[in-house]
Every structure is written in C-alpha cells, then in structure tokens.
Amino acid sequence: MLVLWRCLRDPRARLYAFDTRPAVRADIRLAAWPGLFLLAVAGTLLYGITLPGGGATALRLLAATSGSWIVFGPALILLSGRPAQTCAHACLVTMVYGIGVLAAGGAANSLLDLSPAWNAAWVAASNVVMAAALVRQLAVLGVPAWRTLLAWTVFLDGPGLLLFLLMGGLPC
C-alpha cells in the first residue's frame, strides 16, 4: 500500500525510478500495479453505475475504455520510444488520477442526478487531468508533450469515442 501511495503522491519521481532502476521496477510491479488496476476498474464501474442505465452502462463504459487503452498502449510505446513496462506504469497511475475526478462526478451524480451535459463535463475533465498527468510523467523521461498528446487524442480518445458509438452511444 505504501508503494502504491508513493506512486500516486510523486508520480514523476516514481516513474523515473521505475524506468532506470530494475529493483524499483520489480517492487512497484508487485506492490502497486494490482492496486492501481483495481482502482481503475472499480472506479470506472462505480462512476458508470451513477449514469442512466446503471449496471449496463457501467459495463459498457468499462468495455469501451478498456478497448481504447488496449489500442493506446502500443501507440504510446511507439511514439514515446519508452519500454512497454514504463508506459504501462505511467498509464496505470494516469488512470487512477482520472478515476479521482470521476469519483467526484459520481458522488455528485448520486446526490444531484446530474444532466447528460454535466456528466459529459465530468468525463471531459477526467480526460484532461489524465492527459496532463501522462504528459508530466513522460516528460521526466524526455518524451515531448506533443508525442504524448498525439498518442492520447488519436489512439485513446479516438478509439474510445468509436467504441462508445458502436456500443449504442455515449454513456452520459
């Protein structure tokens, strides 16, 4: 739990250590990755449950976002020139930051039954926070912001939107 907390508290330093020190890499993979993954999946499902359609929407949201991350990963590796494990770690941390934004949106949604426009704004805010988090993390390894943002918009946002549309429209 302490390793997971350190990854979230100081993501740039932890990513640099992960990328450059094999012992740190092994420690983070074992101690933090399962928790980061569970937070991302659970947070996505919990947010989705607060949207119209409840559980079905939550599963659609998880499927579309998971599919877009699967497309994004290889593109990020190619565009950043960083190892797959380094990109995976940065993405896991990034997802948890986005889930933090969605958790606030889900809580507000549960209390106030927000309109689709408000829910779209929460999702957009989460997207911006995640993109900024990933840019900042990869910058410490020398990856130019434009490469990260190109990968983000073309290979994450694009497939995510397409998958949402193929599965019956946007969930908000």
PDB file of C-alpha atoms in Angstrom:
ATOM      1  CA  MET A   1       0.000   0.000   0.000  1.00  0.00           C
ATOM      2  CA  LEU A   2       2.881   2.345   0.772  1.00  0.00           C
ATOM      3  CA  VAL A   3       4.405   1.771  -2.663  1.00  0.00           C
ATOM      4  CA  LEU A   4       1.058   2.498  -4.327  1.00  0.00           C
ATOM      5  CA  TRP A   5       0.705   5.706  -2.301  1.00  0.00           C
ATOM      6  CA  ARG A   6       4.207   6.821  -3.291  1.00  0.00           C
ATOM      7  CA  CYS A   7       3.401   6.234  -6.958  1.00  0.00           C
ATOM      8  CA  LEU A   8       0.352   8.478  -6.681  1.00  0.00           C
ATOM      9  CA  ARG A   9       1.969  11.100  -4.455  1.00  0.00           C
ATOM     10  CA  ASP A  10       5.062  11.626  -6.593  1.00  0.00           C
ATOM     11  CA  PRO A  11       4.365  10.022  -9.962  1.00  0.00           C
ATOM     12  CA  ARG A  12       7.217  11.641 -11.872  1.00  0.00           C
ATOM     13  CA  ALA A  13       9.930  10.586  -9.442  1.00  0.00           C
ATOM     14  CA  ARG A  14       8.491   7.076  -9.159  1.00  0.00           C
ATOM     15  CA  LEU A  15       8.274   6.731 -12.951  1.00  0.00           C
ATOM     16  CA  TYR A  16      11.879   7.876 -13.331  1.00  0.00           C
ATOM     17  CA  ALA A  17      12.972   5.339 -10.692  1.00  0.00           C
ATOM     18  CA  PHE A  18      10.817   2.659 -12.350  1.00  0.00           C
ATOM     19  CA  ASP A  19      12.404   3.339 -15.735  1.00  0.00           C
ATOM     20  CA  THR A  20      16.014   3.468 -14.524  1.00  0.00           C
ATOM     21  CA  ARG A  21      16.271   1.034 -11.593  1.00  0.00           C
ATOM     22  CA  PRO A  22      15.302  -2.633 -12.061  1.00  0.00           C
ATOM     23  CA  ALA A  23      14.870  -3.247  -8.312  1.00  0.00           C
ATOM     24  CA  VAL A  24      12.381  -0.391  -8.051  1.00  0.00           C
ATOM     25  CA  ARG A  25      10.608  -1.648 -11.164  1.00  0.00           C
ATOM     26  CA  ALA A  26      10.082  -5.086  -9.648  1.00  0.00           C
ATOM     27  CA  ASP A  27       8.909  -3.621  -6.334  1.00  0.00           C
ATOM     28  CA  ILE A  28       6.379  -1.315  -7.996  1.00  0.00           C
ATOM     29  CA  ARG A  29       5.053  -4.009 -10.336  1.00  0.00           C
ATOM     30  CA  LEU A  30       4.388  -6.364  -7.452  1.00  0.00           C
ATOM     31  CA  ALA A  31       3.253  -3.894  -4.819  1.00  0.00           C
ATOM     32  CA  ALA A  32       1.443  -1.154  -6.764  1.00  0.00           C
ATOM     33  CA  TRP A  33       0.160  -2.461 -10.088  1.00  0.00           C
ATOM     34  CA  PRO A  34      -2.608  -4.695  -8.718  1.00  0.00           C
ATOM     35  CA  GLY A  35      -3.967  -1.835  -6.595  1.00  0.00           C
ATOM     36  CA  LEU A  36      -3.715   0.705  -9.404  1.00  0.00           C
ATOM     37  CA  PHE A  37      -5.510  -1.696 -11.756  1.00  0.00           C
ATOM     38  CA  LEU A  38      -8.277  -2.421  -9.241  1.00  0.00           C
ATOM     39  CA  LEU A  39      -8.790   1.275  -8.526  1.00  0.00           C
ATOM     40  CA  ALA A  40      -9.104   1.990 -12.251  1.00  0.00           C
ATOM     41  CA  VAL A  41     -11.598  -0.812 -12.903  1.00  0.00           C
ATOM     42  CA  ALA A  42     -13.657  -0.292  -9.743  1.00  0.00           C
ATOM     43  CA  GLY A  43     -13.729   3.470 -10.203  1.00  0.00           C
ATOM     44  CA  THR A  44     -14.904   3.148 -13.794  1.00  0.00           C
ATOM     45  CA  LEU A  45     -17.670   0.761 -12.780  1.00  0.00           C
ATOM     46  CA  LEU A  46     -18.742   2.895  -9.817  1.00  0.00           C
ATOM     47  CA  TYR A  47     -18.950   6.006 -11.965  1.00  0.00           C
ATOM     48  CA  GLY A  48     -20.843   4.108 -14.662  1.00  0.00           C
ATOM     49  CA  ILE A  49     -23.410   2.887 -12.149  1.00  0.00           C
ATOM     50  CA  THR A  50     -24.362   6.502 -11.404  1.00  0.00           C
ATOM     51  CA  LEU A  51     -25.248   7.124 -15.065  1.00  0.00           C
ATOM     52  CA  PRO A  52     -28.632   6.363 -16.643  1.00  0.00           C
ATOM     53  CA  GLY A  53     -28.818   2.633 -17.297  1.00  0.00           C
ATOM     54  CA  GLY A  54     -26.872   1.753 -14.142  1.00  0.00           C
ATOM     55  CA  GLY A  55     -25.021  -1.550 -14.328  1.00  0.00           C
ATOM     56  CA  ALA A  56     -25.404  -1.981 -18.089  1.00  0.00           C
ATOM     57  CA  THR A  57     -23.955   1.480 -18.661  1.00  0.00           C
ATOM     58  CA  ALA A  58     -21.127   0.737 -16.234  1.00  0.00           C
ATOM     59  CA  LEU A  59     -20.170  -2.400 -18.171  1.00  0.00           C
ATOM     60  CA  ARG A  60     -20.354  -0.532 -21.490  1.00  0.00           C
ATOM     61  CA  LEU A  61     -18.171   2.220 -20.065  1.00  0.00           C
ATOM     62  CA  LEU A  62     -15.622  -0.320 -18.837  1.00  0.00           C
ATOM     63  CA  ALA A  63     -15.612  -2.154 -22.175  1.00  0.00           C
ATOM     64  CA  ALA A  64     -15.147   0.998 -24.252  1.00  0.00           C
ATOM     65  CA  THR A  65     -12.463   2.492 -22.047  1.00  0.00           C
ATOM     66  CA  SER A  66     -10.604  -0.812 -21.756  1.00  0.00           C
ATOM     67  CA  GLY A  67     -10.655  -1.251 -25.510  1.00  0.00           C
ATOM     68  CA  SER A  68      -9.293   2.231 -26.085  1.00  0.00           C
ATOM     69  CA  TRP A  69      -6.434   1.702 -23.592  1.00  0.00           C
ATOM     70  CA  ILE A  70      -5.531  -1.520 -25.426  1.00  0.00           C
ATOM     71  CA  VAL A  71      -5.198   0.450 -28.669  1.00  0.00           C
ATOM     72  CA  PHE A  72      -3.396   3.311 -26.932  1.00  0.00           C
ATOM     73  CA  GLY A  73      -0.696   1.243 -25.222  1.00  0.00           C
ATOM     74  CA  PRO A  74       1.200   0.079 -28.312  1.00  0.00           C
ATOM     75  CA  ALA A  75       0.861   3.513 -29.922  1.00  0.00           C
ATOM     76  CA  LEU A  76       2.296   5.175 -26.829  1.00  0.00           C
ATOM     77  CA  ILE A  77       5.222   2.753 -26.788  1.00  0.00           C
ATOM     78  CA  LEU A  78       5.991   3.510 -30.445  1.00  0.00           C
ATOM     79  CA  LEU A  79       5.561   7.278 -30.204  1.00  0.00           C
ATOM     80  CA  SER A  80       7.340   7.703 -26.876  1.00  0.00           C
ATOM     81  CA  GLY A  81      10.199   5.303 -27.527  1.00  0.00           C
ATOM     82  CA  ARG A  82       9.910   4.087 -23.922  1.00  0.00           C
ATOM     83  CA  PRO A  83       9.712   0.443 -22.784  1.00  0.00           C
ATOM     84  CA  ALA A  84       6.298  -1.191 -22.530  1.00  0.00           C
ATOM     85  CA  GLN A  85       6.518  -1.575 -18.742  1.00  0.00           C
ATOM     86  CA  THR A  86       7.372   2.091 -18.285  1.00  0.00           C
ATOM     87  CA  CYS A  87       4.402   3.129 -20.413  1.00  0.00           C
ATOM     88  CA  ALA A  88       2.142   0.669 -18.578  1.00  0.00           C
ATOM     89  CA  HIS A  89       3.138   2.085 -15.208  1.00  0.00           C
ATOM     90  CA  ALA A  90       2.595   5.681 -16.324  1.00  0.00           C
ATOM     91  CA  CYS A  91      -0.820   4.716 -17.736  1.00  0.00           C
ATOM     92  CA  LEU A  92      -1.924   2.938 -14.549  1.00  0.00           C
ATOM     93  CA  VAL A  93      -1.086   5.986 -12.445  1.00  0.00           C
ATOM     94  CA  THR A  94      -2.769   8.218 -15.019  1.00  0.00           C
ATOM     95  CA  MET A  95      -5.977   6.170 -14.904  1.00  0.00           C
ATOM     96  CA  VAL A  96      -6.205   6.478 -11.138  1.00  0.00           C
ATOM     97  CA  TYR A  97      -5.933  10.276 -11.382  1.00  0.00           C
ATOM     98  CA  GLY A  98      -8.789  10.245 -13.886  1.00  0.00           C
ATOM     99  CA  ILE A  99     -10.823   7.996 -11.612  1.00  0.00           C
ATOM    100  CA  GLY A 100     -10.359  10.555  -8.832  1.00  0.00           C
ATOM    101  CA  VAL A 101     -12.150  13.107 -10.994  1.00  0.00           C
ATOM    102  CA  LEU A 102     -14.863  10.606 -11.932  1.00  0.00           C
ATOM    103  CA  ALA A 103     -15.336   9.687  -8.267  1.00  0.00           C
ATOM    104  CA  ALA A 104     -16.253  13.296  -7.537  1.00  0.00           C
ATOM    105  CA  GLY A 105     -18.570  13.281 -10.560  1.00  0.00           C
ATOM    106  CA  GLY A 106     -20.162  10.020  -9.483  1.00  0.00           C
ATOM    107  CA  ALA A 107     -20.766  11.337  -5.977  1.00  0.00           C
ATOM    108  CA  ALA A 108     -22.323  14.495  -7.375  1.00  0.00           C
ATOM    109  CA  ASN A 109     -24.381  12.404  -9.778  1.00  0.00           C
ATOM    110  CA  SER A 110     -25.661  10.203  -6.971  1.00  0.00           C
ATOM    111  CA  LEU A 111     -26.712  13.205  -4.905  1.00  0.00           C
ATOM    112  CA  LEU A 112     -27.978  15.536  -7.619  1.00  0.00           C
ATOM    113  CA  ASP A 113     -28.896  13.332 -10.627  1.00  0.00           C
ATOM    114  CA  LEU A 114     -26.846  15.481 -12.993  1.00  0.00           C
ATOM    115  CA  SER A 115     -27.834  16.137 -16.580  1.00  0.00           C
ATOM    116  CA  PRO A 116     -26.049  14.494 -19.504  1.00  0.00           C
ATOM    117  CA  ALA A 117     -24.193  17.767 -20.138  1.00  0.00           C
ATOM    118  CA  TRP A 118     -22.787  17.752 -16.593  1.00  0.00           C
ATOM    119  CA  ASN A 119     -21.751  14.122 -16.928  1.00  0.00           C
ATOM    120  CA  ALA A 120     -20.046  14.876 -20.234  1.00  0.00           C
ATOM    121  CA  ALA A 121     -18.201  17.709 -18.457  1.00  0.00           C
ATOM    122  CA  TRP A 122     -17.008  15.291 -15.726  1.00  0.00           C
ATOM    123  CA  VAL A 123     -15.746  12.859 -18.337  1.00  0.00           C
ATOM    124  CA  ALA A 124     -14.023  15.679 -20.239  1.00  0.00           C
ATOM    125  CA  ALA A 125     -12.414  16.948 -17.018  1.00  0.00           C
ATOM    126  CA  SER A 126     -11.189  13.439 -16.237  1.00  0.00           C
ATOM    127  CA  ASN A 127      -9.741  13.191 -19.752  1.00  0.00           C
ATOM    128  CA  VAL A 128      -7.877  16.495 -19.384  1.00  0.00           C
ATOM    129  CA  VAL A 129      -6.490  15.522 -15.964  1.00  0.00           C
ATOM    130  CA  MET A 130      -5.304  12.184 -17.312  1.00  0.00           C
ATOM    131  CA  ALA A 131      -3.685  13.684 -20.405  1.00  0.00           C
ATOM    132  CA  ALA A 132      -1.883  16.280 -18.279  1.00  0.00           C
ATOM    133  CA  ALA A 133      -0.754  13.627 -15.792  1.00  0.00           C
ATOM    134  CA  LEU A 134       0.653  11.431 -18.534  1.00  0.00           C
ATOM    135  CA  VAL A 135       2.403  14.333 -20.267  1.00  0.00           C
ATOM    136  CA  ARG A 136       4.043  15.376 -16.990  1.00  0.00           C
ATOM    137  CA  GLN A 137       5.137  11.850 -16.132  1.00  0.00           C
ATOM    138  CA  LEU A 138       6.644  11.053 -19.520  1.00  0.00           C
ATOM    139  CA  ALA A 139       8.305  14.467 -19.749  1.00  0.00           C
ATOM    140  CA  VAL A 140      10.630  13.445 -16.914  1.00  0.00           C
ATOM    141  CA  LEU A 141      11.905  10.729 -19.271  1.00  0.00           C
ATOM    142  CA  GLY A 142      12.408  13.163 -22.132  1.00  0.00           C
ATOM    143  CA  VAL A 143       9.234  12.365 -24.086  1.00  0.00           C
ATOM    144  CA  PRO A 144       7.984  15.534 -25.813  1.00  0.00           C
ATOM    145  CA  ALA A 145       4.487  16.615 -24.800  1.00  0.00           C
ATOM    146  CA  TRP A 146       3.323  16.701 -28.404  1.00  0.00           C
ATOM    147  CA  ARG A 147       4.085  12.988 -28.855  1.00  0.00           C
ATOM    148  CA  THR A 148       2.156  12.049 -25.737  1.00  0.00           C
ATOM    149  CA  LEU A 149      -0.788  14.256 -26.697  1.00  0.00           C
ATOM    150  CA  LEU A 150      -0.795  12.938 -30.263  1.00  0.00           C
ATOM    151  CA  ALA A 151      -0.973   9.374 -28.977  1.00  0.00           C
ATOM    152  CA  TRP A 152      -3.632  10.417 -26.449  1.00  0.00           C
ATOM    153  CA  THR A 153      -6.006  12.098 -28.855  1.00  0.00           C
ATOM    154  CA  VAL A 154      -5.590   9.801 -31.860  1.00  0.00           C
ATOM    155  CA  PHE A 155      -5.120   6.408 -30.211  1.00  0.00           C
ATOM    156  CA  LEU A 156      -7.041   6.743 -26.921  1.00  0.00           C
ATOM    157  CA  ASP A 157      -9.771   9.342 -27.380  1.00  0.00           C
ATOM    158  CA  GLY A 158     -10.470   8.336 -30.975  1.00  0.00           C
ATOM    159  CA  PRO A 159     -10.951   4.605 -30.371  1.00  0.00           C
ATOM    160  CA  GLY A 160     -12.794   5.333 -27.113  1.00  0.00           C
ATOM    161  CA  LEU A 161     -15.331   7.508 -28.909  1.00  0.00           C
ATOM    162  CA  LEU A 162     -15.695   4.965 -31.706  1.00  0.00           C
ATOM    163  CA  LEU A 163     -16.246   2.121 -29.230  1.00  0.00           C
ATOM    164  CA  PHE A 164     -18.856   4.142 -27.314  1.00  0.00           C
ATOM    165  CA  LEU A 165     -20.714   4.858 -30.541  1.00  0.00           C
ATOM    166  CA  LEU A 166     -20.529   1.218 -31.643  1.00  0.00           C
ATOM    167  CA  MET A 167     -21.959   0.142 -28.293  1.00  0.00           C
ATOM    168  CA  GLY A 168     -25.019   2.338 -28.500  1.00  0.00           C
ATOM    169  CA  GLY A 169     -23.827   5.899 -27.942  1.00  0.00           C
ATOM    170  CA  LEU A 170     -22.110   7.937 -25.292  1.00  0.00           C
ATOM    171  CA  PRO A 171     -22.946   6.859 -21.747  1.00  0.00           C
ATOM    172  CA  CYS A 172     -23.600  10.337 -20.397  1.00  0.00           C
TER     173      CYS A 172
END
